[in-house]
XYZ file of C-alpha atoms in Angstrom:
304
model
C 26.024 -38.072 -19.683
C 28.118 -38.223 -22.837
C 28.754 -36.117 -25.904
C 31.078 -36.448 -28.883
C 30.942 -34.975 -32.372
C 33.141 -34.840 -35.455
C 33.444 -32.403 -38.368
C 35.284 -33.428 -41.530
C 33.910 -31.134 -44.220
C 35.939 -27.906 -44.302
C 33.010 -25.755 -45.486
C 30.869 -26.974 -42.567
C 33.750 -26.298 -40.181
C 34.217 -22.744 -41.453
C 30.498 -22.024 -41.225
C 30.309 -23.434 -37.691
C 33.294 -21.260 -36.750
C 31.556 -18.139 -38.092
C 28.475 -18.931 -36.026
C 30.556 -19.351 -32.864
C 32.416 -16.104 -33.632
C 29.090 -14.284 -33.963
C 27.881 -15.616 -30.607
C 31.223 -14.753 -28.981
C 30.859 -11.122 -30.096
C 27.380 -10.918 -28.596
C 27.909 -12.712 -25.282
C 30.789 -13.164 -22.837
C 29.254 -16.299 -21.339
C 26.439 -18.474 -22.609
C 24.706 -21.816 -22.205
C 25.308 -24.652 -24.661
C 22.251 -26.889 -24.882
C 22.748 -30.261 -26.576
C 19.928 -32.476 -27.842
C 19.888 -35.446 -30.195
C 19.095 -33.257 -33.227
C 20.233 -29.731 -32.403
C 22.710 -27.485 -30.603
C 21.742 -24.208 -28.964
C 23.857 -21.301 -27.776
C 21.743 -19.394 -25.242
C 22.251 -16.218 -23.238
C 19.326 -15.381 -21.002
C 20.218 -12.270 -19.039
C 17.280 -10.431 -17.547
C 16.277 -8.341 -20.523
C 14.022 -6.074 -18.489
C 17.066 -4.958 -16.478
C 19.039 -3.958 -19.548
C 20.646 -7.328 -20.238
C 21.008 -9.116 -23.545
C 19.305 -12.313 -24.663
C 20.724 -14.516 -27.430
C 19.170 -17.680 -28.868
C 21.222 -19.528 -31.494
C 19.848 -22.790 -32.884
C 21.776 -25.174 -35.157
C 20.667 -28.442 -36.737
C 23.547 -30.809 -36.018
C 23.094 -32.698 -39.305
C 24.066 -29.567 -41.247
C 27.499 -29.370 -39.600
C 28.648 -32.667 -38.088
C 29.613 -35.919 -39.783
C 29.259 -37.740 -36.470
C 27.133 -36.668 -33.509
C 26.488 -38.787 -30.427
C 25.047 -37.672 -27.113
C 23.412 -39.175 -24.057
C 21.561 -36.802 -21.767
C 21.202 -36.814 -18.005
C 18.392 -39.390 -18.245
C 16.415 -41.308 -20.864
C 13.345 -39.106 -20.353
C 15.469 -35.939 -20.315
C 17.887 -36.620 -23.148
C 19.570 -33.199 -23.075
C 22.734 -31.607 -21.715
C 23.083 -27.988 -20.558
C 26.580 -26.533 -20.205
C 27.794 -23.068 -19.266
C 30.841 -21.883 -21.223
C 32.721 -18.855 -22.521
C 32.075 -18.778 -26.306
C 35.299 -16.825 -26.905
C 37.272 -19.859 -25.683
C 35.531 -22.093 -28.215
C 36.060 -19.463 -30.910
C 39.806 -19.357 -30.212
C 40.031 -23.147 -30.344
C 38.312 -23.256 -33.728
C 40.680 -20.617 -35.130
C 43.442 -23.246 -35.047
C 41.294 -25.494 -37.256
C 41.056 -23.386 -40.405
C 42.822 -26.035 -42.531
C 42.140 -29.044 -40.333
C 41.557 -32.554 -41.637
C 39.068 -33.267 -38.834
C 37.800 -31.608 -35.662
C 36.480 -33.680 -32.776
C 34.537 -32.175 -29.879
C 33.663 -34.193 -26.808
C 32.626 -33.728 -23.207
C 35.375 -34.813 -20.823
C 36.222 -34.607 -17.130
C 39.764 -33.321 -16.503
C 39.748 -32.126 -12.890
C 36.597 -30.300 -13.988
C 34.052 -30.756 -16.794
C 35.541 -29.690 -20.142
C 34.693 -29.494 -23.797
C 37.747 -31.007 -25.427
C 38.400 -29.853 -29.000
C 40.894 -32.080 -30.855
C 42.104 -30.585 -34.153
C 43.908 -32.885 -36.595
C 46.135 -30.778 -38.841
C 47.696 -31.745 -42.188
C 51.215 -33.156 -41.984
C 53.981 -33.827 -44.527
C 54.952 -36.979 -42.656
C 52.956 -40.128 -42.002
C 52.335 -39.097 -38.399
C 49.419 -36.827 -37.641
C 49.544 -33.498 -35.819
C 46.800 -33.056 -33.238
C 46.187 -29.854 -31.263
C 43.972 -30.288 -28.210
C 42.056 -27.551 -26.389
C 40.348 -28.197 -23.045
C 37.596 -25.628 -22.488
C 36.221 -25.558 -18.918
C 32.426 -25.759 -18.712
C 29.862 -25.907 -15.965
C 27.071 -28.497 -15.929
C 23.685 -26.847 -15.364
C 21.322 -28.931 -13.182
C 17.930 -29.936 -14.576
C 15.997 -27.804 -12.083
C 17.310 -24.704 -13.907
C 16.526 -25.821 -17.460
C 13.298 -23.848 -17.641
C 15.356 -20.642 -17.489
C 16.704 -21.388 -20.985
C 13.610 -21.621 -23.175
C 13.221 -19.960 -26.561
C 11.917 -16.376 -26.249
C 8.595 -15.686 -27.883
C 7.982 -12.880 -30.373
C 4.528 -11.269 -30.464
C 2.586 -10.138 -33.533
C 4.088 -7.140 -35.288
C 2.688 -4.047 -37.010
C 5.133 -3.780 -39.913
C 7.494 -6.230 -41.607
C 10.065 -4.918 -44.096
C 13.202 -6.191 -45.812
C 16.371 -4.556 -44.514
C 19.001 -2.894 -46.695
C 22.420 -4.538 -47.026
C 23.635 -4.996 -43.444
C 27.083 -3.550 -44.215
C 25.405 -0.386 -45.487
C 23.201 -0.238 -42.413
C 26.233 -0.732 -40.159
C 28.075 2.125 -41.896
C 25.128 4.482 -41.342
C 24.730 3.520 -37.676
C 28.467 3.931 -37.028
C 28.311 7.528 -38.243
C 25.270 8.264 -36.092
C 26.685 6.829 -32.863
C 28.811 9.953 -32.256
C 25.733 12.156 -32.313
C 23.324 10.304 -30.018
C 23.008 7.337 -27.697
C 19.741 6.213 -29.286
C 18.475 5.662 -32.804
C 14.881 5.501 -34.017
C 13.930 2.883 -36.604
C 10.807 3.694 -38.625
C 9.179 1.421 -41.209
C 5.897 1.158 -43.093
C 4.105 -1.239 -45.414
C 5.213 0.659 -48.523
C 8.794 -0.586 -48.339
C 10.167 2.545 -46.673
C 12.470 2.595 -43.654
C 14.152 5.491 -41.849
C 17.054 5.551 -39.414
C 17.067 8.803 -37.475
C 18.490 10.521 -34.451
C 17.067 13.590 -32.761
C 18.790 15.732 -30.159
C 18.425 19.315 -28.965
C 21.158 20.339 -31.402
C 20.717 18.150 -34.456
C 18.263 15.949 -36.342
C 19.609 13.439 -38.875
C 17.573 10.955 -40.929
C 18.668 8.342 -43.459
C 15.915 7.177 -45.820
C 15.654 3.780 -47.518
C 12.997 3.175 -50.188
C 11.741 0.264 -52.278
C 12.956 -2.294 -49.764
C 9.835 -4.429 -50.106
C 7.552 -6.015 -47.530
C 7.615 -9.800 -47.131
C 4.344 -11.783 -47.162
C 3.496 -13.638 -43.978
C 0.780 -15.924 -45.257
C 1.872 -19.355 -44.036
C 0.447 -20.697 -40.795
C 3.831 -21.674 -39.367
C 5.361 -18.200 -39.662
C 4.915 -15.183 -37.415
C 1.539 -13.593 -37.998
C 1.338 -9.881 -38.569
C -1.174 -7.581 -36.926
C -0.869 -5.183 -39.876
C -4.135 -6.097 -41.619
C -6.067 -2.924 -42.321
C -3.090 -0.737 -41.411
C -2.401 2.420 -43.457
C 0.393 1.571 -45.896
C 2.130 4.908 -45.265
C 1.829 4.806 -41.466
C 5.197 4.384 -39.754
C 5.853 1.976 -36.888
C 8.835 3.105 -34.880
C 11.036 2.031 -31.972
C 13.848 3.805 -30.155
C 16.924 1.594 -29.856
C 20.163 1.857 -27.897
C 22.546 2.610 -30.759
C 25.511 0.759 -29.205
C 23.495 -2.438 -28.802
C 22.263 -2.251 -32.381
C 25.825 -1.688 -33.578
C 27.003 -4.626 -31.473
C 24.622 -6.854 -33.408
C 25.572 -5.472 -36.830
C 29.313 -5.613 -36.099
C 29.108 -9.185 -34.800
C 27.214 -10.509 -37.810
C 29.384 -13.134 -39.548
C 26.945 -15.702 -40.970
C 26.739 -13.956 -44.373
C 22.952 -13.640 -44.662
C 21.317 -13.504 -48.071
C 18.167 -11.780 -46.831
C 17.238 -9.737 -43.768
C 13.981 -8.262 -42.581
C 12.748 -6.096 -39.751
C 9.482 -6.499 -37.842
C 8.349 -3.432 -35.902
C 5.798 -2.732 -33.212
C 4.778 0.919 -32.905
C 6.706 2.518 -30.027
C 7.442 -0.878 -28.517
C 9.495 -3.471 -30.375
C 11.826 -3.982 -33.303
C 12.685 -7.443 -34.639
C 15.374 -8.178 -37.229
C 15.203 -11.490 -39.051
C 18.158 -12.565 -41.193
C 17.959 -15.649 -43.433
C 20.834 -17.553 -44.961
C 21.804 -21.215 -44.380
C 21.560 -23.722 -41.489
C 21.342 -21.534 -38.349
C 18.760 -19.613 -36.393
C 19.813 -16.859 -34.010
C 17.526 -14.635 -31.975
C 19.137 -11.570 -30.410
C 17.049 -9.654 -27.895
C 17.949 -6.724 -25.690
C 15.956 -4.355 -23.548
C 16.343 -0.766 -24.622
C 15.816 2.482 -22.808
C 12.350 3.093 -21.314
C 10.238 5.011 -23.783
C 9.068 7.695 -21.392
C 9.601 10.198 -24.212
C 7.681 8.115 -26.751
C 3.992 7.552 -27.185
C 2.207 4.808 -25.291
C 5.049 2.510 -24.185
C 6.897 1.880 -20.954
C 9.840 -0.036 -22.396
C 11.340 -1.265 -25.659
C 12.781 -4.622 -26.578
C 14.592 -5.439 -29.793
C 14.248 -8.980 -31.142
C 16.711 -10.121 -33.776
C 16.352 -13.454 -35.543
C 19.062 -14.782 -37.817
C 18.101 -17.934 -39.678
C 20.160 -20.187 -41.865
C 19.094 -23.418 -43.446
C 15.524 -22.187 -43.984
């Protein structure tokens, strides 16, 4: 079982660092899955019990100049490691102006991800900073616990407003309620609202647009024949939504939201070279119509 990789391009290094920073803000511990073509950062807490699920997928060719790995066996050419993403984030912060960054799997009293950062030097000798990040090797019998979460058909798909604007609105609402309701329809309208015994506040967004989902390889909508003005809504834990918006560092160029009436809300952000799915179970919808629980799915894609 071997792994080594090398980043030379500074733009690729900075983008990889932003991805790791985003994951570190969403999860205290996660699983790093390594394959011949891709890397995955995975957090698979039990969503039904209020945990958080994160799925981050990166094509290694978009980031690394060199990438070599040998899995646990020829027929199972993968490696699963448990690590603290904040430790990797801190190591990469020392590499902002690095000439090269090398990452490899080592064994130093315990399994480690060793990050070697070569820094610029005025002399002929090089300066290398080394970080040893402890990891745990996950046995193959547990690999099935770390599969990509599925997303069912949705009722409404709508482009989101600028995420910084959305974050600003949600931050102001968090002092008034623990939950926020997201409403959207097929006419490009979306509402963020809170309702309590004392106050009702709604922020309206119009002319956002609804993306087409015509291709066979994309998620298929169940919105055919749906009234264009009919709102699909989901009640979301406002702190968990804010956690996602505050941790967003991959600079998306486009974001969209897929909603299931009184059940689910999915946010899909597209930019360059990464896919992230963020999923968390929200409060049971005993006060809403026809649903026993709510889950929010968030997909952030880059390189699409």
